[in-house]
mmCIF file of C-alpha atoms and ligand atoms in Angstrom:
data_model
loop_
_atom_site.group_PDB
_atom_site.id
_atom_site.type_symbol
_atom_site.label_atom_id
_atom_site.label_comp_id
_atom_site.label_asym_id
_atom_site.label_seq_id
_atom_site.Cartn_x
_atom_site.Cartn_y
_atom_site.Cartn_z
ATOM 1 C CA MET A 1 -29.413 135.781 84.930
ATOM 2 C CA LEU A 2 -26.538 138.207 84.572
ATOM 3 C CA PRO A 3 -24.006 137.020 81.648
ATOM 4 C CA ASN A 4 -21.382 136.382 84.220
ATOM 5 C CA ASP A 5 -23.595 134.828 87.304
ATOM 6 C CA PRO A 6 -21.842 132.043 87.659
ATOM 7 C CA THR A 7 -24.331 130.888 90.629
ATOM 8 C CA PRO A 8 -26.787 128.480 88.574
ATOM 9 C CA LEU A 9 -23.658 126.940 87.895
ATOM 10 C CA ALA A 10 -22.972 125.880 91.440
ATOM 11 C CA ARG A 11 -23.990 122.826 92.529
ATOM 12 C CA ARG A 12 -27.678 122.905 94.454
ATOM 13 C CA GLU A 13 -26.745 122.233 97.613
ATOM 14 C CA VAL A 14 -23.860 124.903 97.385
ATOM 15 C CA ARG A 15 -26.929 127.345 96.177
ATOM 16 C CA GLU A 16 -29.261 126.586 98.882
ATOM 17 C CA LEU A 17 -26.233 126.868 101.688
ATOM 18 C CA GLN A 18 -26.269 129.177 104.843
ATOM 19 C CA ARG A 19 -22.687 130.683 104.986
ATOM 20 C CA TYR A 20 -20.787 129.710 108.472
ATOM 21 C CA ASN A 21 -21.263 132.740 110.641
ATOM 22 C CA ALA A 22 -17.583 133.439 111.380
ATOM 23 C CA GLY A 23 -18.680 136.641 113.412
ATOM 24 C CA LEU A 24 -17.009 139.825 113.484
ATOM 25 C CA SER A 25 -13.248 140.881 113.822
ATOM 26 C CA SER A 26 -11.786 143.526 116.642
ATOM 27 C CA GLU A 27 -11.126 145.752 113.545
ATOM 28 C CA GLN A 28 -14.119 145.741 112.031
ATOM 29 C CA VAL A 29 -16.046 146.507 115.528
ATOM 30 C CA ALA A 30 -13.725 149.274 116.611
ATOM 31 C CA LYS A 31 -14.342 150.799 113.282
ATOM 32 C CA ARG A 32 -18.197 150.984 113.050
ATOM 33 C CA PHE A 33 -18.578 151.555 116.423
ATOM 34 C CA GLY A 34 -15.418 153.939 117.385
ATOM 35 C CA VAL A 35 -14.584 151.925 120.453
ATOM 36 C CA SER A 36 -11.167 151.383 121.226
ATOM 37 C CA GLN A 37 -11.249 148.317 123.673
ATOM 38 C CA ILE A 38 -12.686 145.475 122.387
ATOM 39 C CA ALA A 39 -13.656 142.239 124.177
ATOM 40 C CA LYS A 40 -13.348 139.545 121.447
ATOM 41 C CA LEU A 41 -15.595 136.718 123.177
ATOM 42 C CA GLY A 42 -17.030 135.177 120.360
ATOM 43 C CA SER A 43 -14.670 132.819 119.121
ATOM 44 C CA ASN A 44 -13.740 130.605 122.681
ATOM 45 C CA GLU A 45 -10.232 131.900 121.942
ATOM 46 C CA ASN A 46 -7.795 131.557 124.264
ATOM 47 C CA PRO A 47 -6.944 135.061 125.735
ATOM 48 C CA TYR A 48 -3.575 134.259 127.459
ATOM 49 C CA GLY A 49 -1.801 133.299 124.322
ATOM 50 C CA PRO A 50 0.369 130.719 123.272
ATOM 51 C CA SER A 51 3.457 129.589 125.246
ATOM 52 C CA PRO A 52 6.438 131.169 124.791
ATOM 53 C CA GLN A 53 8.225 128.528 123.275
ATOM 54 C CA VAL A 54 6.162 128.167 120.472
ATOM 55 C CA GLY A 55 7.452 131.376 119.349
ATOM 56 C CA ALA A 56 11.143 130.502 119.605
ATOM 57 C CA ALA A 57 10.327 127.418 117.550
ATOM 58 C CA ILE A 58 8.751 128.994 115.130
ATOM 59 C CA SER A 59 11.503 131.281 114.423
ATOM 60 C CA SER A 60 13.960 128.979 114.093
ATOM 61 C CA ALA A 61 11.734 126.712 111.764
ATOM 62 C CA MET A 62 11.412 129.457 109.732
ATOM 63 C CA ALA A 63 14.354 129.228 107.617
ATOM 64 C CA ASP A 64 12.977 126.336 106.242
ATOM 65 C CA SER A 65 9.767 127.959 105.353
ATOM 66 C CA GLY A 66 10.504 126.927 101.570
ATOM 67 C CA LEU A 67 10.320 123.288 102.306
ATOM 68 C CA TYR A 68 7.142 121.621 101.858
ATOM 69 C CA PRO A 69 6.412 120.226 105.595
ATOM 70 C CA ASP A 70 6.075 116.645 106.585
ATOM 71 C CA ALA A 71 3.236 115.052 105.127
ATOM 72 C CA ALA A 72 2.938 112.736 107.978
ATOM 73 C CA CYS A 73 3.581 115.535 110.983
ATOM 74 C CA SER A 74 5.926 112.471 111.964
ATOM 75 C CA LEU A 75 6.988 114.072 115.424
ATOM 76 C CA LEU A 76 3.727 115.561 116.373
ATOM 77 C CA ARG A 77 2.076 112.044 115.740
ATOM 78 C CA ASP A 78 4.955 110.291 117.821
ATOM 79 C CA ALA A 79 4.434 113.110 120.751
ATOM 80 C CA LEU A 80 0.896 112.638 120.491
ATOM 81 C CA SER A 81 0.083 109.250 120.418
ATOM 82 C CA ALA A 82 2.948 107.908 123.157
ATOM 83 C CA ARG A 83 1.013 110.705 124.927
ATOM 84 C CA LEU A 84 -2.168 109.137 124.726
ATOM 85 C CA GLY A 85 -1.634 105.643 124.313
ATOM 86 C CA VAL A 86 -2.514 104.623 120.997
ATOM 87 C CA THR A 87 -0.656 103.848 117.967
ATOM 88 C CA PRO A 88 0.759 106.410 115.881
ATOM 89 C CA GLU A 89 -0.695 104.701 113.084
ATOM 90 C CA GLN A 90 -4.296 105.642 114.926
ATOM 91 C CA MET A 91 -3.579 109.315 114.250
ATOM 92 C CA VAL A 92 -4.789 111.374 111.710
ATOM 93 C CA PHE A 93 -4.017 115.912 111.952
ATOM 94 C CA GLY A 94 -5.896 118.423 110.062
ATOM 95 C CA ASN A 95 -5.410 122.239 109.062
ATOM 96 C CA GLY A 96 -7.267 122.735 112.539
ATOM 97 C CA SER A 97 -9.571 119.938 113.115
ATOM 98 C CA GLU A 98 -12.575 121.452 111.050
ATOM 99 C CA ASP A 99 -10.236 120.215 108.348
ATOM 100 C CA LEU A 100 -10.637 116.767 109.560
ATOM 101 C CA ILE A 101 -14.780 117.108 109.991
ATOM 102 C CA ALA A 102 -14.703 118.734 106.238
ATOM 103 C CA ILE A 103 -12.969 115.543 105.181
ATOM 104 C CA LEU A 104 -14.749 113.085 107.456
ATOM 105 C CA CYS A 105 -18.036 114.148 105.516
ATOM 106 C CA ARG A 106 -16.396 113.944 101.807
ATOM 107 C CA VAL A 107 -15.475 110.428 102.443
ATOM 108 C CA PHE A 108 -18.858 109.348 104.174
ATOM 109 C CA LEU A 109 -21.796 110.900 103.136
ATOM 110 C CA ASP A 110 -23.291 111.342 99.831
ATOM 111 C CA HIS A 111 -26.665 112.507 98.960
ATOM 112 C CA GLY A 112 -29.150 111.325 100.959
ATOM 113 C CA ASP A 113 -27.115 109.779 103.434
ATOM 114 C CA LYS A 114 -28.394 110.232 106.689
ATOM 115 C CA LEU A 115 -26.002 112.189 109.349
ATOM 116 C CA VAL A 116 -27.651 112.423 113.186
ATOM 117 C CA THR A 117 -26.234 115.431 115.286
ATOM 118 C CA ILE A 118 -27.562 117.512 118.055
ATOM 119 C CA THR A 119 -29.298 121.062 118.217
ATOM 120 C CA PRO A 120 -27.504 123.654 119.397
ATOM 121 C CA ALA A 121 -24.918 122.291 117.615
ATOM 122 C CA PHE A 122 -21.264 123.420 116.022
ATOM 123 C CA GLY A 123 -22.150 125.031 112.340
ATOM 124 C CA LEU A 124 -19.699 122.839 110.524
ATOM 125 C CA HIS A 125 -21.658 119.520 112.252
ATOM 126 C CA THR A 126 -24.363 120.194 110.275
ATOM 127 C CA LEU A 127 -22.844 122.673 107.381
ATOM 128 C CA TYR A 128 -20.634 120.205 105.455
ATOM 129 C CA PRO A 129 -23.490 117.552 105.787
ATOM 130 C CA HIS A 130 -25.947 119.588 103.750
ATOM 131 C CA SER A 131 -23.293 120.992 101.704
ATOM 132 C CA LEU A 132 -22.903 116.734 100.542
ATOM 133 C CA GLY A 133 -26.816 116.715 100.111
ATOM 134 C CA ALA A 134 -26.807 114.374 103.320
ATOM 135 C CA GLN A 135 -30.170 114.440 105.549
ATOM 136 C CA VAL A 136 -29.154 115.915 108.861
ATOM 137 C CA HIS A 137 -31.145 114.430 111.675
ATOM 138 C CA ALA A 138 -30.538 117.205 114.795
ATOM 139 C CA VAL A 139 -31.588 116.042 118.221
ATOM 140 C CA PRO A 140 -32.311 118.504 120.425
ATOM 141 C CA MET A 141 -30.828 118.946 123.782
ATOM 142 C CA LEU A 142 -32.839 118.942 127.073
ATOM 143 C CA ALA A 143 -34.362 122.056 128.729
ATOM 144 C CA ASP A 144 -31.670 121.501 131.430
ATOM 145 C CA GLY A 145 -28.917 121.709 128.954
ATOM 146 C CA GLY A 146 -28.119 117.752 128.946
ATOM 147 C CA PHE A 147 -27.967 115.379 126.006
ATOM 148 C CA ASP A 148 -31.127 113.601 125.239
ATOM 149 C CA ILE A 149 -29.657 109.589 125.125
ATOM 150 C CA GLU A 150 -33.064 108.421 124.641
ATOM 151 C CA GLY A 151 -33.773 110.838 121.735
ATOM 152 C CA LEU A 152 -30.181 110.054 120.517
ATOM 153 C CA ILE A 153 -30.453 106.014 120.365
ATOM 154 C CA ASP A 154 -34.112 106.566 119.230
ATOM 155 C CA ALA A 155 -32.250 108.259 116.159
ATOM 156 C CA LEU A 156 -29.935 105.229 115.796
ATOM 157 C CA ALA A 157 -32.400 102.799 115.615
ATOM 158 C CA VAL A 158 -31.858 102.894 111.838
ATOM 159 C CA PRO A 159 -28.460 103.038 111.516
ATOM 160 C CA PRO A 160 -27.441 106.608 109.809
ATOM 161 C CA ARG A 161 -24.074 106.921 108.406
ATOM 162 C CA MET A 162 -22.857 108.928 110.501
ATOM 163 C CA LEU A 163 -23.235 110.192 114.046
ATOM 164 C CA MET A 164 -21.511 113.443 115.075
ATOM 165 C CA PHE A 165 -21.742 115.860 118.175
ATOM 166 C CA SER A 166 -19.247 117.524 120.275
ATOM 167 C CA SER A 167 -18.980 116.598 124.113
ATOM 168 C CA PRO A 168 -18.266 119.133 125.676
ATOM 169 C CA SER A 169 -20.922 120.152 123.295
ATOM 170 C CA ASN A 170 -20.030 123.849 121.895
ATOM 171 C CA PRO A 171 -22.832 125.755 122.446
ATOM 172 C CA VAL A 172 -24.074 124.335 125.528
ATOM 173 C CA GLY A 173 -21.014 123.537 127.249
ATOM 174 C CA SER A 174 -22.475 120.351 128.820
ATOM 175 C CA ALA A 175 -20.771 117.011 128.436
ATOM 176 C CA LEU A 176 -21.868 113.197 128.143
ATOM 177 C CA SER A 177 -21.322 111.116 131.266
ATOM 178 C CA ALA A 178 -18.835 107.843 131.089
ATOM 179 C CA SER A 179 -22.869 106.109 131.539
ATOM 180 C CA GLN A 180 -24.568 108.032 129.013
ATOM 181 C CA LEU A 181 -21.363 107.514 126.710
ATOM 182 C CA GLU A 182 -21.979 103.929 127.575
ATOM 183 C CA GLN A 183 -25.837 103.687 126.156
ATOM 184 C CA ILE A 184 -24.918 105.693 122.529
ATOM 185 C CA LEU A 185 -22.290 103.159 122.269
ATOM 186 C CA SER A 186 -24.126 100.305 122.978
ATOM 187 C CA ALA A 187 -26.852 101.276 120.034
ATOM 188 C CA LEU A 188 -24.288 101.942 117.530
ATOM 189 C CA THR A 189 -23.647 99.276 114.789
ATOM 190 C CA PRO A 190 -20.730 98.983 112.272
ATOM 191 C CA ALA A 191 -23.207 100.927 109.727
ATOM 192 C CA THR A 192 -22.335 103.951 111.708
ATOM 193 C CA LEU A 193 -19.253 106.013 112.307
ATOM 194 C CA LEU A 194 -19.052 107.841 114.899
ATOM 195 C CA VAL A 195 -17.174 111.104 115.344
ATOM 196 C CA PHE A 196 -16.802 112.469 118.219
ATOM 197 C CA ASP A 197 -15.574 116.137 118.901
ATOM 198 C CA GLU A 198 -13.820 116.714 122.269
ATOM 199 C CA ALA A 199 -12.399 120.237 121.188
ATOM 200 C CA TYR A 200 -13.134 121.588 125.099
ATOM 201 C CA TYR A 201 -11.304 118.284 126.161
ATOM 202 C CA GLU A 202 -8.442 119.713 128.228
ATOM 203 C CA TYR A 203 -10.911 122.089 130.021
ATOM 204 C CA ALA A 204 -13.570 119.768 130.908
ATOM 205 C CA LEU A 205 -10.532 117.196 131.920
ATOM 206 C CA ALA A 206 -10.723 118.752 135.036
ATOM 207 C CA SER A 207 -14.270 118.896 135.730
ATOM 208 C CA PRO A 208 -15.130 115.813 138.342
ATOM 209 C CA GLY A 209 -16.327 112.505 136.686
ATOM 210 C CA TYR A 210 -15.540 113.127 133.031
ATOM 211 C CA PRO A 211 -15.152 110.576 131.170
ATOM 212 C CA ASP A 212 -11.868 108.807 129.454
ATOM 213 C CA VAL A 213 -13.611 109.114 126.354
ATOM 214 C CA LEU A 214 -10.927 107.355 124.414
ATOM 215 C CA THR A 215 -10.018 104.420 126.834
ATOM 216 C CA GLN A 216 -14.008 103.797 126.876
ATOM 217 C CA LEU A 217 -13.899 103.759 123.169
ATOM 218 C CA ALA A 218 -10.972 101.484 123.169
ATOM 219 C CA GLU A 219 -13.312 98.300 123.643
ATOM 220 C CA GLN A 220 -15.738 99.536 121.035
ATOM 221 C CA GLN A 221 -16.153 97.379 118.083
ATOM 222 C CA THR A 222 -17.698 99.924 115.247
ATOM 223 C CA PRO A 223 -15.497 102.817 113.914
ATOM 224 C CA TRP A 224 -15.318 106.172 115.692
ATOM 225 C CA ILE A 225 -12.728 108.983 115.694
ATOM 226 C CA VAL A 226 -12.544 111.330 118.366
ATOM 227 C CA LEU A 227 -11.567 114.791 117.209
ATOM 228 C CA ARG A 228 -8.982 117.450 118.933
ATOM 229 C CA THR A 229 -7.577 120.534 118.585
ATOM 230 C CA PHE A 230 -4.807 122.781 119.437
ATOM 231 C CA SER A 231 -6.647 125.992 118.550
ATOM 232 C CA LYS A 232 -8.642 126.271 122.159
ATOM 233 C CA ALA A 233 -6.711 125.483 125.299
ATOM 234 C CA TYR A 234 -3.281 125.313 123.730
ATOM 235 C CA ALA A 235 -3.700 128.807 122.381
ATOM 236 C CA LEU A 236 -2.820 128.373 118.399
ATOM 237 C CA ALA A 237 -6.101 129.165 116.596
ATOM 238 C CA GLY A 238 -4.455 131.288 114.191
ATOM 239 C CA LEU A 239 -1.832 128.263 113.308
ATOM 240 C CA ARG A 240 -4.787 125.670 112.582
ATOM 241 C CA VAL A 241 -3.546 122.227 113.567
ATOM 242 C CA GLY A 242 -6.216 119.836 114.860
ATOM 243 C CA TYR A 243 -6.046 115.902 115.320
ATOM 244 C CA GLY A 244 -8.102 112.801 115.077
ATOM 245 C CA VAL A 245 -7.704 109.659 116.628
ATOM 246 C CA VAL A 246 -9.495 106.976 114.947
ATOM 247 C CA SER A 247 -10.226 103.254 115.981
ATOM 248 C CA SER A 248 -8.615 102.123 113.195
ATOM 249 C CA ALA A 249 -5.434 102.453 110.626
ATOM 250 C CA ALA A 250 -8.156 101.449 107.783
ATOM 251 C CA LEU A 251 -9.737 104.898 108.962
ATOM 252 C CA ALA A 252 -7.072 106.761 108.945
ATOM 253 C CA ASP A 253 -6.230 105.605 105.200
ATOM 254 C CA LEU A 254 -9.656 106.363 104.068
ATOM 255 C CA ILE A 255 -9.431 110.008 105.443
ATOM 256 C CA ASP A 256 -5.566 110.404 103.912
ATOM 257 C CA ARG A 257 -6.957 109.351 100.720
ATOM 258 C CA LEU A 258 -9.249 112.615 100.340
ATOM 259 C CA ARG A 259 -6.666 114.972 102.776
ATOM 260 C CA THR A 260 -4.611 117.787 100.851
ATOM 261 C CA PRO A 261 -1.136 116.277 101.159
ATOM 262 C CA PHE A 262 0.640 118.897 103.075
ATOM 263 C CA ASN A 263 -2.772 119.935 104.845
ATOM 264 C CA VAL A 264 -0.927 120.795 108.581
ATOM 265 C CA ASN A 265 2.076 123.445 107.480
ATOM 266 C CA ARG A 266 5.489 123.522 108.949
ATOM 267 C CA LEU A 267 5.190 126.376 111.490
ATOM 268 C CA ALA A 268 1.882 124.608 113.111
ATOM 269 C CA GLN A 269 3.634 121.526 113.174
ATOM 270 C CA VAL A 270 6.491 123.048 114.950
ATOM 271 C CA ALA A 271 4.186 124.970 117.330
ATOM 272 C CA ALA A 272 1.696 122.515 118.447
ATOM 273 C CA LEU A 273 4.768 120.512 119.409
ATOM 274 C CA ALA A 274 5.999 123.236 121.466
ATOM 275 C CA ALA A 275 2.809 124.407 122.723
ATOM 276 C CA LEU A 276 2.436 120.516 124.291
ATOM 277 C CA GLN A 277 5.485 120.177 125.432
ATOM 278 C CA ASP A 278 4.665 123.477 128.123
ATOM 279 C CA GLU A 279 2.500 121.504 130.468
ATOM 280 C CA ALA A 280 3.318 124.748 133.315
ATOM 281 C CA HIS A 281 1.602 126.889 130.384
ATOM 282 C CA LEU A 282 -1.566 124.948 129.228
ATOM 283 C CA GLN A 283 -2.225 124.530 133.282
ATOM 284 C CA ALA A 284 -1.692 128.278 134.538
ATOM 285 C CA GLY A 285 -4.301 129.367 131.519
ATOM 286 C CA LEU A 286 -6.693 126.345 132.188
ATOM 287 C CA ALA A 287 -6.908 127.535 135.792
ATOM 288 C CA ALA A 288 -7.741 130.710 135.075
ATOM 289 C CA THR A 289 -10.104 130.097 132.605
ATOM 290 C CA ILE A 290 -11.849 128.028 134.964
ATOM 291 C CA ARG A 291 -11.612 130.600 138.033
ATOM 292 C CA GLU A 292 -13.224 133.288 135.428
ATOM 293 C CA ARG A 293 -15.991 131.034 134.159
ATOM 294 C CA GLU A 294 -17.259 129.980 137.651
ATOM 295 C CA ARG A 295 -17.290 134.258 138.566
ATOM 296 C CA LEU A 296 -19.076 135.129 135.429
ATOM 297 C CA ASN A 297 -21.239 132.024 135.905
ATOM 298 C CA GLN A 298 -21.949 133.629 139.260
ATOM 299 C CA ALA A 299 -22.322 136.643 138.102
ATOM 300 C CA LEU A 300 -24.969 135.528 135.168
ATOM 301 C CA THR A 301 -26.956 133.747 137.546
ATOM 302 C CA GLU A 302 -27.510 136.830 140.151
ATOM 303 C CA MET A 303 -28.562 139.314 137.320
ATOM 304 C CA GLY A 304 -31.723 136.346 137.126
ATOM 305 C CA ILE A 305 -29.979 135.023 133.390
ATOM 306 C CA ASN A 306 -30.443 131.275 132.859
ATOM 307 C CA VAL A 307 -27.100 130.037 132.320
ATOM 308 C CA VAL A 308 -25.785 126.386 131.562
ATOM 309 C CA PRO A 309 -23.010 124.687 133.867
ATOM 310 C CA SER A 310 -20.288 124.552 131.221
ATOM 311 C CA LEU A 311 -17.258 122.146 131.111
ATOM 312 C CA THR A 312 -15.791 124.581 128.417
ATOM 313 C CA ASN A 313 -14.238 128.047 127.691
ATOM 314 C CA PHE A 314 -17.194 129.404 127.650
ATOM 315 C CA LEU A 315 -20.936 129.955 128.641
ATOM 316 C CA PHE A 316 -24.426 129.537 127.145
ATOM 317 C CA PHE A 317 -27.130 131.899 128.334
ATOM 318 C CA GLU A 318 -30.714 132.645 127.954
ATOM 319 C CA THR A 319 -32.034 135.976 127.908
ATOM 320 C CA ASP A 320 -35.833 137.170 127.078
ATOM 321 C CA GLN A 321 -34.765 138.948 124.076
ATOM 322 C CA PRO A 322 -33.366 137.630 120.556
ATOM 323 C CA SER A 323 -29.656 137.161 121.013
ATOM 324 C CA ALA A 324 -29.329 139.171 117.519
ATOM 325 C CA GLN A 325 -30.062 142.474 118.912
ATOM 326 C CA LEU A 326 -28.514 141.573 122.421
ATOM 327 C CA HIS A 327 -25.376 140.464 119.992
ATOM 328 C CA GLU A 328 -25.529 144.028 118.545
ATOM 329 C CA THR A 329 -26.526 146.392 121.278
ATOM 330 C CA LEU A 330 -23.195 144.454 123.246
ATOM 331 C CA LEU A 331 -21.178 145.538 119.798
ATOM 332 C CA ALA A 332 -21.819 148.954 120.744
ATOM 333 C CA TYR A 333 -19.713 148.549 124.281
ATOM 334 C CA GLY A 334 -16.818 147.136 122.503
ATOM 335 C CA VAL A 335 -17.891 143.458 123.320
ATOM 336 C CA ILE A 336 -18.474 140.831 120.709
ATOM 337 C CA VAL A 337 -20.493 137.357 121.641
ATOM 338 C CA LYS A 338 -22.342 135.160 119.633
ATOM 339 C CA PRO A 339 -25.524 135.193 119.265
ATOM 340 C CA TRP A 340 -27.395 132.290 118.422
ATOM 341 C CA LEU A 341 -29.196 131.631 115.044
ATOM 342 C CA GLU A 342 -31.095 127.785 114.943
ATOM 343 C CA PRO A 343 -34.499 127.787 115.544
ATOM 344 C CA GLU A 344 -35.637 127.068 119.387
ATOM 345 C CA TYR A 345 -32.276 129.071 120.093
ATOM 346 C CA THR A 346 -32.852 132.604 119.079
ATOM 347 C CA CYS A 347 -32.923 133.760 122.564
ATOM 348 C CA TRP A 348 -29.515 132.272 123.762
ATOM 349 C CA THR A 349 -26.207 133.488 123.355
ATOM 350 C CA ARG A 350 -22.421 132.170 123.790
ATOM 351 C CA VAL A 351 -20.077 134.334 125.507
ATOM 352 C CA SER A 352 -16.367 132.749 125.706
ATOM 353 C CA ILE A 353 -14.511 133.306 128.835
ATOM 354 C CA GLY A 354 -12.313 136.022 128.427
ATOM 355 C CA SER A 355 -9.039 137.924 130.210
ATOM 356 C CA PRO A 356 -10.486 139.247 133.916
ATOM 357 C CA ASP A 357 -10.424 142.550 132.349
ATOM 358 C CA GLU A 358 -12.968 141.694 129.087
ATOM 359 C CA ASN A 359 -15.244 139.797 131.769
ATOM 360 C CA ASP A 360 -15.656 142.915 133.270
ATOM 361 C CA GLN A 361 -16.285 144.758 130.429
ATOM 362 C CA PHE A 362 -18.869 141.802 128.917
ATOM 363 C CA LEU A 363 -20.851 142.043 132.579
ATOM 364 C CA ALA A 364 -20.702 146.084 132.330
ATOM 365 C CA ALA A 365 -22.069 145.582 128.916
ATOM 366 C CA LEU A 366 -24.432 143.196 129.573
ATOM 367 C CA SER A 367 -26.373 144.861 132.569
ATOM 368 C CA ARG A 368 -26.214 147.973 130.549
ATOM 369 C CA SER A 369 -27.968 146.023 127.887
ATOM 370 C CA LEU A 370 -30.280 144.483 129.869
ATOM 371 C CA ARG A 371 -31.646 147.517 131.804
ATOM 372 C CA PRO A 372 -35.366 148.025 131.249
ATOM 373 C CA PRO A 373 -36.022 150.984 129.462
ATOM 374 C CA MET A 374 -36.648 154.061 131.461
ATOM 375 C CA ILE A 375 -40.233 155.161 132.109
ATOM 376 C CA PRO A 376 -40.544 159.088 131.086
HETATM 377 C C1 LIG B 401 -13.647 125.436 118.460
HETATM 378 C C2 LIG B 401 -14.052 124.276 117.601
HETATM 379 C C3 LIG B 401 -13.617 123.415 116.337
HETATM 380 C C4 LIG B 401 -12.366 123.777 115.158
HETATM 381 O O1 LIG B 401 -11.377 123.953 115.888
HETATM 382 P P1 LIG B 401 -10.402 124.035 114.775
HETATM 383 O O2 LIG B 401 -9.232 122.833 115.409
HETATM 384 O O3 LIG B 401 -10.196 125.707 115.144
HETATM 385 O O4 LIG B 401 -10.704 123.884 113.615
HETATM 386 C C5 LIG B 401 -14.133 122.332 116.146
HETATM 387 N N1 LIG B 401 -15.519 121.287 117.038
HETATM 388 C C6 LIG B 401 -15.733 122.405 117.471
HETATM 389 C C7 LIG B 401 -16.909 121.792 118.697
HETATM 390 C C8 LIG B 401 -15.459 123.812 118.219
HETATM 391 O O5 LIG B 401 -15.688 124.186 119.173
#
């Protein structure tokens, strides 16, 4: 042991933890590969940016930056609860919804507790549970990209402390139907907290048959939280605002005990409120993304690639080569995607739906990367 090495002092779970793969920045790729035009399609960011009203709201709030933010996010709380038809006491806020995921894990998961999720999964749905020494039971998605309802219900037979997954799923892009959700809700007992991560809610809403999750949950007699975010459809990923709707004020109170008191900063609060009020900007971005998603889906299918139909702002597709290798090849063309690294999914890649130009750059780079080597 080096005299100054703190590693042995860390908790065992932390020493064994795999880091979250946050991907490369445009600057890093530009520098490493000497390319100037970067298509950053690895983090499901919104290429159209936030409402112009966000800039105005932030500018006028700047003068008060010396003051702590409203710890209760009151204005945002009132606006969102009215819009969603829930009580203000049913809302919780986070420094991004990932903050809420971390808090929920710290509140509910003790060493040895069981968490049920799906695989492939959003990395933080397993990273935080692992960091606390929880046992992660991941139910694989079906070959067609659907949720394995029977598998999930079997996994609930001995009630886990928490059931956490995203629907629409990141990275797969598929979602539970109303009847599938009903089946899962019927299998839950009060011993399990359901964490329903609906980060792509606004995109999915445009798809026919997408369930009204909050309405279905309103009847549920076991504890639940629905997580949403301003990072994706509202294009505020850089400002970090997420929220949850909870089954009872008691759950909000437990979350409040372990959050940092000022976890949503002043500028983020006014930005989210302004973004929420610009419905036209939101709808224009959603429509453009959905149009491009379908164009990309068709192009990939025509290239003979297995791609899962998506309700989100990304597509999940399978290639013959390991996605880590494809990712490296695409980087040389200035295209950043997310290679999936979970076992069983290492030939799968997630690509975010960018602007039309970025998507063209991705398609051109992909077809060059997949072209079989020339026979000399
Ligand atoms: C992007 C994403 C989040 C995180 O959103 P933030 O609000 O930016 O923290 C949470 N869950 C899923 C499934 C996501 O894809």
